[in-house]
Amino acid sequence: MSKSRSRVNSSQYRGKYKSIPDPFPVHKLKRVDRPTTRIKDYEVQRVSELDGGFQRANRGEFGSVIQKEYDRFVEKHPLSDSLLDMSKILASAVDGPIRTEKAPLLDDPHLLSNHVKEVAYFLRADLVGICELPPYAVFTHDRWKNEPIELKHKYAIGILIDQDWKTARAFNGSDWISNSMSFLGYSTSGFIACILANYIRKLGFPARAHHATNYQVVVPPILLWAGLGEMSRIGDTVLNPFLGPRFKAAIVTTDLPLAIDKPIDFGLQDFCQKCKKCAEYCPTQALSYGNKVWHNGYEKWPVDIARCTKNRVGNHKGSGCGTCIKVCPWNKPNTRIHNFVGWTMRKIPFARRFAAWGDEVLGYSKPKSKWKWWFDLEDVDGTLTIPKYTSKKLKKYKRRQTKKNKDE
Amino acid sequence: MSKSRSRVNSSQYRGKYKSIPDPFPVHKLKRVDRPTTRIKDYEVQRVSELDGGFQRANRGEFGSVIQKEYDRFVEKHPLSDSLLDMSKILASAVDGPIRTEKAPLLDDPHLLSNHVKEVAYFLRADLVGICELPPYAVFTHDRWKNEPIELKHKYAIGILIDQDWKTARAFNGSDWISNSMSFLGYSTSGFIACILANYIRKLGFPARAHHATNYQVVVPPILLWAGLGEMSRIGDTVLNPFLGPRFKAAIVTTDLPLAIDKPIDFGLQDFCQKCKKCAEYCPTQALSYGNKVWHNGYEKWPVDIARCTKNRVGNHKGSGCGTCIKVCPWNKPNTRIHNFVGWTMRKIPFARRFAAWGDEVLGYSKPKSKWKWWFDLEDVDGTLTIPKYTSKKLKKYKRRQTKKNKDE
């Protein structure tokens, strides 16, 4: 270690190890060596981004109606359309030149990890976690040019952005604001990831941002390894103990030498085994009521991708769908009472039995219509119209639909 | 009013008038008809963006050293450099095509104002206010091409972003993180303003975002009229009752018919008359210890633009300067105790006498070094180096400097 480096340590970073950068009490979570989802690391096959549900919809695998709808399902509401535009602007900001000479930083991965988190929180991230980039989390091909992806970065930084509690409480799960909530998370986390990756490159280390309009990585396994959540019954969706499933993530991959976080265990595998609210409320019954199954090296609850995608893309009663996010008992605000309930759910297996029931009794699955602030609008051939299905009608529709599902 | 419009009203926006979108209790502030700073509306001359201190530095009006430094004073720290890059990306996202046909919205300016605020808060703005765009708040010429600006929008929406309390508590006012704090505010408020303006254009109304790398308007008078703050002793700086001077703003101008907010009076004119901390701590003594003076139609505390700019651009002991922001007694976090103290300062003139003194006794003017999370780094000819002045040395330097100023 050079003399100048040790000078950096003593004069600049006093007390850094004692500080906890995270706004949520992540240091109180139980850490485990491996994700609570069983993964056969050497069996997981890398996938192409083109294998995803949305890309299959785009290719017409779910029929011509869905294929046509794919071109407008986000754009049909003016707010999600505007957020998507921003995501597209950020698509070109993921990578750039790296400073030739490295910055005089201390060779201390713990200090650098702490620093990276402090930067991300300064940039207004909600939660940050770091892991080694699992090789199977890199896509084989990108969706734009179908070109092979070679990404050899060693570390991945997960950045979570809340999709907004107030809106999640107000919406019915699949009405006109759903895609805006998704793209609020996508664009904001992408904005932060692009700045953070650029900063790391300016320090002299390779770094690339990955966000909704320009991914080279599969997000869920990164979030699992980075201790940002556990895999839930909502197919392929990672659930965070503080935000529930109400978030979207961007990733920064880098070779900056970092210390990694460990996966977390807050009892979700047991919880999701008992609670089946997401499966019950899913408008197209795409989620499983049953047990986990093995798929591509992961033991997880299965999801019917075709049903889920068809509903999100083809939903003519709204823009997108997040019903599973809406009704999940973990979708709660950051308040004392909810933090306490969250603590009991994490710590007391017995309490989990009552969570889904209590959540239902307290009416959290229903939209709180007095908090509704958005306009139900739909772009039809370039003209904004008041959609046929606005909230009141949707409620009636949903009641009929649920009844129908139960009868079947 | 068409039938379809009244349908929108009843089914979509129930209870909207009762809802308060703001996260801070802005509805409890005393509203007044005119800003507490006296403005002779018909005497205020429009200015060119080229008249600003930074542009004058760029032209060499403050000497060749400052002119040269202008090209690197933000870029010399890797984090502010990265944030500036993002601001530049957003420079082209301020305007775009407007939907030809207007959306079917209710002709209700109060409802639309409430909606605009809800959208901005959904996009994670910290504070939002609306006013009519004062004609004198439009620049005559832009700084990039020196082209005449014609901006006839009727309304202006001010969007504030906190520059981060934790960092403001940790920094010494003019060290290596100062420009990063500014550009955190600039880029994040710009990001939100670009999305909001795009959304309004998609509703069929003209709208343009204005942010650090692409302004057509002067920000302070807009903030005054939009009830987002009062003019402070910190020259030309508007101070918000909840964030103090610790924020940056972006603006959206539009013709969407909006209801306007009224200016606020929280006693700042009296407060700043008594408290002179910013003037005392200013490293280059650019702020006034005296009374307000008339300048270009405003009666305000004067600022020596040359001294202030020279220090921010030429500061070789850090990147930029925000000492006035640092030491202002209104620079406090959003906690119960500070909210209570803030309330007393707003309501009880007697309490204001003790604010500056109490603030000093409690040590808020000093950097809380254990919260320091950033790296002191300086780009010198493309290579990042550990700057000659890091925090410890800066403290000593400052003590000497303050003593020198007092002696003079």
PDB file of N, CA and C in Angstrom, chain B residues 59-134:
ATOM      1  N   ARG B  59     -16.522  34.371 -19.830  1.00  0.00           N
ATOM      2  CA  ARG B  59     -16.046  35.333 -20.826  1.00  0.00           C
ATOM      3  C   ARG B  59     -14.738  35.992 -20.416  1.00  0.00           C
ATOM      4  N   GLY B  60     -14.287  35.709 -19.193  1.00  0.00           N
ATOM      5  CA  GLY B  60     -13.016  36.271 -18.759  1.00  0.00           C
ATOM      6  C   GLY B  60     -13.127  37.586 -18.018  1.00  0.00           C
ATOM      7  N   GLU B  61     -14.355  37.969 -17.622  1.00  0.00           N
ATOM      8  CA  GLU B  61     -14.521  39.247 -16.938  1.00  0.00           C
ATOM      9  C   GLU B  61     -13.891  39.262 -15.554  1.00  0.00           C
ATOM     10  N   PHE B  62     -13.658  38.079 -15.001  1.00  0.00           N
ATOM     11  CA  PHE B  62     -13.038  38.013 -13.670  1.00  0.00           C
ATOM     12  C   PHE B  62     -11.577  37.548 -13.771  1.00  0.00           C
ATOM     13  N   GLY B  63     -10.987  37.727 -14.921  1.00  0.00           N
ATOM     14  CA  GLY B  63      -9.576  37.382 -15.085  1.00  0.00           C
ATOM     15  C   GLY B  63      -9.390  36.038 -15.765  1.00  0.00           C
ATOM     16  N   SER B  64      -8.181  35.827 -16.244  1.00  0.00           N
ATOM     17  CA  SER B  64      -7.915  34.641 -17.058  1.00  0.00           C
ATOM     18  C   SER B  64      -7.840  33.367 -16.216  1.00  0.00           C
ATOM     19  N   VAL B  65      -7.417  33.503 -14.945  1.00  0.00           N
ATOM     20  CA  VAL B  65      -7.349  32.317 -14.083  1.00  0.00           C
ATOM     21  C   VAL B  65      -8.756  31.754 -13.870  1.00  0.00           C
ATOM     22  N   ILE B  66      -9.697  32.641 -13.531  1.00  0.00           N
ATOM     23  CA  ILE B  66     -11.080  32.225 -13.308  1.00  0.00           C
ATOM     24  C   ILE B  66     -11.689  31.699 -14.613  1.00  0.00           C
ATOM     25  N   GLN B  67     -11.359  32.369 -15.710  1.00  0.00           N
ATOM     26  CA  GLN B  67     -11.875  31.918 -17.008  1.00  0.00           C
ATOM     27  C   GLN B  67     -11.452  30.484 -17.292  1.00  0.00           C
ATOM     28  N   LYS B  68     -10.196  30.194 -16.977  1.00  0.00           N
ATOM     29  CA  LYS B  68      -9.675  28.848 -17.224  1.00  0.00           C
ATOM     30  C   LYS B  68     -10.326  27.842 -16.263  1.00  0.00           C
ATOM     31  N   GLU B  69     -10.478  28.274 -15.009  1.00  0.00           N
ATOM     32  CA  GLU B  69     -11.073  27.391 -14.003  1.00  0.00           C
ATOM     33  C   GLU B  69     -12.534  27.056 -14.319  1.00  0.00           C
ATOM     34  N   TYR B  70     -13.217  27.995 -15.013  1.00  0.00           N
ATOM     35  CA  TYR B  70     -14.632  27.788 -15.316  1.00  0.00           C
ATOM     36  C   TYR B  70     -14.855  26.469 -16.055  1.00  0.00           C
ATOM     37  N   ASP B  71     -13.890  26.084 -16.875  1.00  0.00           N
ATOM     38  CA  ASP B  71     -14.032  24.863 -17.670  1.00  0.00           C
ATOM     39  C   ASP B  71     -13.881  23.586 -16.850  1.00  0.00           C
ATOM     40  N   ARG B  72     -13.446  23.702 -15.603  1.00  0.00           N
ATOM     41  CA  ARG B  72     -13.224  22.487 -14.836  1.00  0.00           C
ATOM     42  C   ARG B  72     -13.776  22.533 -13.407  1.00  0.00           C
ATOM     43  N   PHE B  73     -14.414  23.631 -13.025  1.00  0.00           N
ATOM     44  CA  PHE B  73     -14.745  23.747 -11.595  1.00  0.00           C
ATOM     45  C   PHE B  73     -15.816  22.750 -11.148  1.00  0.00           C
ATOM     46  N   VAL B  74     -16.677  22.295 -12.043  1.00  0.00           N
ATOM     47  CA  VAL B  74     -17.618  21.218 -11.691  1.00  0.00           C
ATOM     48  C   VAL B  74     -17.001  19.864 -12.046  1.00  0.00           C
ATOM     49  N   GLU B  75     -16.308  19.835 -13.181  1.00  0.00           N
ATOM     50  CA  GLU B  75     -15.744  18.592 -13.696  1.00  0.00           C
ATOM     51  C   GLU B  75     -14.579  18.065 -12.861  1.00  0.00           C
ATOM     52  N   LYS B  76     -13.988  18.910 -12.032  1.00  0.00           N
ATOM     53  CA  LYS B  76     -12.770  18.461 -11.352  1.00  0.00           C
ATOM     54  C   LYS B  76     -13.020  17.430 -10.262  1.00  0.00           C
ATOM     55  N   HIS B  77     -14.264  17.307  -9.786  1.00  0.00           N
ATOM     56  CA  HIS B  77     -14.580  16.196  -8.871  1.00  0.00           C
ATOM     57  C   HIS B  77     -15.407  15.164  -9.646  1.00  0.00           C
ATOM     58  N   PRO B  78     -15.080  13.867  -9.532  1.00  0.00           N
ATOM     59  CA  PRO B  78     -15.734  12.873 -10.389  1.00  0.00           C
ATOM     60  C   PRO B  78     -17.243  12.740 -10.171  1.00  0.00           C
ATOM     61  N   LEU B  79     -17.743  13.041  -8.956  1.00  0.00           N
ATOM     62  CA  LEU B  79     -19.180  12.887  -8.734  1.00  0.00           C
ATOM     63  C   LEU B  79     -19.969  14.051  -9.328  1.00  0.00           C
ATOM     64  N   SER B  80     -19.515  15.285  -9.098  1.00  0.00           N
ATOM     65  CA  SER B  80     -20.221  16.420  -9.713  1.00  0.00           C
ATOM     66  C   SER B  80     -20.082  16.357 -11.225  1.00  0.00           C
ATOM     67  N   ASP B  81     -18.956  15.844 -11.697  1.00  0.00           N
ATOM     68  CA  ASP B  81     -18.744  15.680 -13.142  1.00  0.00           C
ATOM     69  C   ASP B  81     -19.789  14.719 -13.715  1.00  0.00           C
ATOM     70  N   SER B  82     -20.019  13.617 -13.003  1.00  0.00           N
ATOM     71  CA  SER B  82     -20.986  12.624 -13.465  1.00  0.00           C
ATOM     72  C   SER B  82     -22.405  13.185 -13.430  1.00  0.00           C
ATOM     73  N   LEU B  83     -22.721  13.957 -12.380  1.00  0.00           N
ATOM     74  CA  LEU B  83     -24.052  14.575 -12.290  1.00  0.00           C
ATOM     75  C   LEU B  83     -24.242  15.622 -13.382  1.00  0.00           C
ATOM     76  N   LEU B  84     -23.173  16.356 -13.692  1.00  0.00           N
ATOM     77  CA  LEU B  84     -23.239  17.351 -14.765  1.00  0.00           C
ATOM     78  C   LEU B  84     -23.490  16.668 -16.112  1.00  0.00           C
ATOM     79  N   ASP B  85     -22.821  15.529 -16.333  1.00  0.00           N
ATOM     80  CA  ASP B  85     -23.061  14.772 -17.570  1.00  0.00           C
ATOM     81  C   ASP B  85     -24.550  14.454 -17.719  1.00  0.00           C
ATOM     82  N   MET B  86     -25.179  14.043 -16.603  1.00  0.00           N
ATOM     83  CA  MET B  86     -26.606  13.715 -16.669  1.00  0.00           C
ATOM     84  C   MET B  86     -27.439  14.946 -16.980  1.00  0.00           C
ATOM     85  N   SER B  87     -27.085  16.068 -16.354  1.00  0.00           N
ATOM     86  CA  SER B  87     -27.802  17.310 -16.648  1.00  0.00           C
ATOM     87  C   SER B  87     -27.704  17.659 -18.134  1.00  0.00           C
ATOM     88  N   LYS B  88     -26.531  17.402 -18.701  1.00  0.00           N
ATOM     89  CA  LYS B  88     -26.350  17.702 -20.130  1.00  0.00           C
ATOM     90  C   LYS B  88     -27.216  16.788 -20.995  1.00  0.00           C
ATOM     91  N   ILE B  89     -27.324  15.502 -20.593  1.00  0.00           N
ATOM     92  CA  ILE B  89     -28.187  14.575 -21.341  1.00  0.00           C
ATOM     93  C   ILE B  89     -29.621  15.090 -21.333  1.00  0.00           C
ATOM     94  N   LEU B  90     -30.034  15.656 -20.192  1.00  0.00           N
ATOM     95  CA  LEU B  90     -31.414  16.135 -20.058  1.00  0.00           C
ATOM     96  C   LEU B  90     -31.639  17.485 -20.750  1.00  0.00           C
ATOM     97  N   ALA B  91     -30.556  18.109 -21.217  1.00  0.00           N
ATOM     98  CA  ALA B  91     -30.691  19.430 -21.848  1.00  0.00           C
ATOM     99  C   ALA B  91     -31.580  19.373 -23.085  1.00  0.00           C
ATOM    100  N   SER B  92     -31.536  18.243 -23.792  1.00  0.00           N
ATOM    101  CA  SER B  92     -32.307  18.137 -25.027  1.00  0.00           C
ATOM    102  C   SER B  92     -33.721  17.614 -24.780  1.00  0.00           C
ATOM    103  N   ALA B  93     -34.034  17.305 -23.515  1.00  0.00           N
ATOM    104  CA  ALA B  93     -35.334  16.686 -23.225  1.00  0.00           C
ATOM    105  C   ALA B  93     -36.355  17.675 -22.682  1.00  0.00           C
ATOM    106  N   VAL B  94     -36.102  18.981 -22.857  1.00  0.00           N
ATOM    107  CA  VAL B  94     -36.978  19.974 -22.234  1.00  0.00           C
ATOM    108  C   VAL B  94     -38.255  20.245 -23.026  1.00  0.00           C
ATOM    109  N   ASP B  95     -38.217  19.977 -24.334  1.00  0.00           N
ATOM    110  CA  ASP B  95     -39.376  20.319 -25.160  1.00  0.00           C
ATOM    111  C   ASP B  95     -39.610  19.223 -26.199  1.00  0.00           C
ATOM    112  N   GLY B  96     -40.748  19.272 -26.848  1.00  0.00           N
ATOM    113  CA  GLY B  96     -41.065  18.252 -27.846  1.00  0.00           C
ATOM    114  C   GLY B  96     -42.440  18.496 -28.419  1.00  0.00           C
ATOM    115  N   PRO B  97     -42.894  17.546 -29.257  1.00  0.00           N
ATOM    116  CA  PRO B  97     -44.183  17.745 -29.916  1.00  0.00           C
ATOM    117  C   PRO B  97     -45.356  17.742 -28.921  1.00  0.00           C
ATOM    118  N   ILE B  98     -46.371  18.520 -29.248  1.00  0.00           N
ATOM    119  CA  ILE B  98     -47.582  18.627 -28.426  1.00  0.00           C
ATOM    120  C   ILE B  98     -48.705  17.861 -29.117  1.00  0.00           C
ATOM    121  N   ARG B  99     -49.450  17.081 -28.361  1.00  0.00           N
ATOM    122  CA  ARG B  99     -50.569  16.348 -28.963  1.00  0.00           C
ATOM    123  C   ARG B  99     -51.533  17.355 -29.579  1.00  0.00           C
ATOM    124  N   THR B 100     -51.932  17.093 -30.796  1.00  0.00           N
ATOM    125  CA  THR B 100     -52.764  18.061 -31.520  1.00  0.00           C
ATOM    126  C   THR B 100     -54.095  18.277 -30.814  1.00  0.00           C
ATOM    127  N   GLU B 101     -54.721  17.178 -30.406  1.00  0.00           N
ATOM    128  CA  GLU B 101     -56.038  17.308 -29.794  1.00  0.00           C
ATOM    129  C   GLU B 101     -55.894  17.281 -28.273  1.00  0.00           C
ATOM    130  N   LYS B 102     -56.528  18.210 -27.609  1.00  0.00           N
ATOM    131  CA  LYS B 102     -56.433  18.265 -26.142  1.00  0.00           C
ATOM    132  C   LYS B 102     -57.129  17.071 -25.494  1.00  0.00           C
ATOM    133  N   ALA B 103     -56.614  16.641 -24.364  1.00  0.00           N
ATOM    134  CA  ALA B 103     -57.235  15.549 -23.619  1.00  0.00           C
ATOM    135  C   ALA B 103     -58.576  16.008 -23.050  1.00  0.00           C
ATOM    136  N   PRO B 104     -59.522  15.093 -22.849  1.00  0.00           N
ATOM    137  CA  PRO B 104     -60.811  15.474 -22.272  1.00  0.00           C
ATOM    138  C   PRO B 104     -60.684  15.719 -20.766  1.00  0.00           C
ATOM    139  N   LEU B 105     -60.206  16.921 -20.422  1.00  0.00           N
ATOM    140  CA  LEU B 105     -60.018  17.264 -19.009  1.00  0.00           C
ATOM    141  C   LEU B 105     -61.106  18.229 -18.574  1.00  0.00           C
ATOM    142  N   LEU B 106     -61.410  18.212 -17.298  1.00  0.00           N
ATOM    143  CA  LEU B 106     -62.387  19.131 -16.758  1.00  0.00           C
ATOM    144  C   LEU B 106     -61.777  20.537 -16.749  1.00  0.00           C
ATOM    145  N   ASP B 107     -62.582  21.553 -17.145  1.00  0.00           N
ATOM    146  CA  ASP B 107     -62.097  22.944 -17.133  1.00  0.00           C
ATOM    147  C   ASP B 107     -62.069  23.451 -15.702  1.00  0.00           C
ATOM    148  N   ASP B 108     -61.188  22.930 -14.890  1.00  0.00           N
ATOM    149  CA  ASP B 108     -61.161  23.325 -13.489  1.00  0.00           C
ATOM    150  C   ASP B 108     -59.710  23.532 -13.074  1.00  0.00           C
ATOM    151  N   PRO B 109     -59.270  24.791 -13.063  1.00  0.00           N
ATOM    152  CA  PRO B 109     -57.844  25.071 -12.782  1.00  0.00           C
ATOM    153  C   PRO B 109     -57.387  24.526 -11.429  1.00  0.00           C
ATOM    154  N   HIS B 110     -58.282  24.543 -10.415  1.00  0.00           N
ATOM    155  CA  HIS B 110     -57.884  24.029  -9.099  1.00  0.00           C
ATOM    156  C   HIS B 110     -57.592  22.539  -9.178  1.00  0.00           C
ATOM    157  N   LEU B 111     -58.462  21.832  -9.855  1.00  0.00           N
ATOM    158  CA  LEU B 111     -58.286  20.398 -10.018  1.00  0.00           C
ATOM    159  C   LEU B 111     -57.009  20.100 -10.807  1.00  0.00           C
ATOM    160  N   LEU B 112     -56.774  20.886 -11.855  1.00  0.00           N
ATOM    161  CA  LEU B 112     -55.580  20.641 -12.675  1.00  0.00           C
ATOM    162  C   LEU B 112     -54.302  20.972 -11.906  1.00  0.00           C
ATOM    163  N   SER B 113     -54.333  22.032 -11.090  1.00  0.00           N
ATOM    164  CA  SER B 113     -53.162  22.368 -10.272  1.00  0.00           C
ATOM    165  C   SER B 113     -52.875  21.254  -9.274  1.00  0.00           C
ATOM    166  N   ASN B 114     -53.942  20.778  -8.643  1.00  0.00           N
ATOM    167  CA  ASN B 114     -53.786  19.686  -7.697  1.00  0.00           C
ATOM    168  C   ASN B 114     -53.189  18.463  -8.400  1.00  0.00           C
ATOM    169  N   HIS B 115     -53.671  18.209  -9.603  1.00  0.00           N
ATOM    170  CA  HIS B 115     -53.194  17.066 -10.370  1.00  0.00           C
ATOM    171  C   HIS B 115     -51.712  17.203 -10.716  1.00  0.00           C
ATOM    172  N   VAL B 116     -51.346  18.393 -11.191  1.00  0.00           N
ATOM    173  CA  VAL B 116     -49.946  18.639 -11.559  1.00  0.00           C
ATOM    174  C   VAL B 116     -49.039  18.407 -10.348  1.00  0.00           C
ATOM    175  N   LYS B 117     -49.490  18.867  -9.179  1.00  0.00           N
ATOM    176  CA  LYS B 117     -48.691  18.656  -7.965  1.00  0.00           C
ATOM    177  C   LYS B 117     -48.608  17.174  -7.613  1.00  0.00           C
ATOM    178  N   GLU B 118     -49.734  16.484  -7.739  1.00  0.00           N
ATOM    179  CA  GLU B 118     -49.728  15.045  -7.438  1.00  0.00           C
ATOM    180  C   GLU B 118     -48.761  14.313  -8.362  1.00  0.00           C
ATOM    181  N   VAL B 119     -48.755  14.696  -9.638  1.00  0.00           N
ATOM    182  CA  VAL B 119     -47.837  14.052 -10.587  1.00  0.00           C
ATOM    183  C   VAL B 119     -46.390  14.322 -10.180  1.00  0.00           C
ATOM    184  N   ALA B 120     -46.094  15.584  -9.841  1.00  0.00           N
ATOM    185  CA  ALA B 120     -44.715  15.932  -9.469  1.00  0.00           C
ATOM    186  C   ALA B 120     -44.287  15.198  -8.197  1.00  0.00           C
ATOM    187  N   TYR B 121     -45.192  15.078  -7.238  1.00  0.00           N
ATOM    188  CA  TYR B 121     -44.839  14.361  -6.004  1.00  0.00           C
ATOM    189  C   TYR B 121     -44.705  12.861  -6.267  1.00  0.00           C
ATOM    190  N   PHE B 122     -45.542  12.330  -7.152  1.00  0.00           N
ATOM    191  CA  PHE B 122     -45.406  10.931  -7.581  1.00  0.00           C
ATOM    192  C   PHE B 122     -44.018  10.705  -8.187  1.00  0.00           C
ATOM    193  N   LEU B 123     -43.550  11.718  -8.929  1.00  0.00           N
ATOM    194  CA  LEU B 123     -42.213  11.642  -9.546  1.00  0.00           C
ATOM    195  C   LEU B 123     -41.102  11.969  -8.539  1.00  0.00           C
ATOM    196  N   ARG B 124     -41.437  12.100  -7.275  1.00  0.00           N
ATOM    197  CA  ARG B 124     -40.525  12.248  -6.152  1.00  0.00           C
ATOM    198  C   ARG B 124     -39.948  13.652  -5.993  1.00  0.00           C
ATOM    199  N   ALA B 125     -40.728  14.676  -6.402  1.00  0.00           N
ATOM    200  CA  ALA B 125     -40.333  16.057  -6.087  1.00  0.00           C
ATOM    201  C   ALA B 125     -40.455  16.275  -4.586  1.00  0.00           C
ATOM    202  N   ASP B 126     -39.668  17.215  -4.044  1.00  0.00           N
ATOM    203  CA  ASP B 126     -39.776  17.502  -2.614  1.00  0.00           C
ATOM    204  C   ASP B 126     -40.814  18.582  -2.320  1.00  0.00           C
ATOM    205  N   LEU B 127     -40.876  19.598  -3.155  1.00  0.00           N
ATOM    206  CA  LEU B 127     -41.883  20.650  -2.986  1.00  0.00           C
ATOM    207  C   LEU B 127     -42.252  21.203  -4.360  1.00  0.00           C
ATOM    208  N   VAL B 128     -43.508  21.584  -4.509  1.00  0.00           N
ATOM    209  CA  VAL B 128     -44.007  22.093  -5.786  1.00  0.00           C
ATOM    210  C   VAL B 128     -44.883  23.311  -5.527  1.00  0.00           C
ATOM    211  N   GLY B 129     -44.770  24.323  -6.369  1.00  0.00           N
ATOM    212  CA  GLY B 129     -45.628  25.498  -6.285  1.00  0.00           C
ATOM    213  C   GLY B 129     -45.887  26.040  -7.680  1.00  0.00           C
ATOM    214  N   ILE B 130     -46.988  26.780  -7.820  1.00  0.00           N
ATOM    215  CA  ILE B 130     -47.406  27.250  -9.146  1.00  0.00           C
ATOM    216  C   ILE B 130     -47.697  28.743  -9.105  1.00  0.00           C
ATOM    217  N   CYS B 131     -47.266  29.455 -10.146  1.00  0.00           N
ATOM    218  CA  CYS B 131     -47.597  30.888 -10.258  1.00  0.00           C
ATOM    219  C   CYS B 131     -47.813  31.236 -11.723  1.00  0.00           C
ATOM    220  N   GLU B 132     -48.291  32.468 -11.943  1.00  0.00           N
ATOM    221  CA  GLU B 132     -48.269  32.972 -13.315  1.00  0.00           C
ATOM    222  C   GLU B 132     -46.824  33.318 -13.626  1.00  0.00           C
ATOM    223  N   LEU B 133     -46.403  33.051 -14.847  1.00  0.00           N
ATOM    224  CA  LEU B 133     -45.021  33.354 -15.222  1.00  0.00           C
ATOM    225  C   LEU B 133     -44.847  34.864 -15.349  1.00  0.00           C
ATOM    226  N   PRO B 134     -44.055  35.494 -14.461  1.00  0.00           N
ATOM    227  CA  PRO B 134     -43.859  36.944 -14.617  1.00  0.00           C
ATOM    228  C   PRO B 134     -43.060  37.199 -15.899  1.00  0.00           C
TER     229      PRO B 134
END
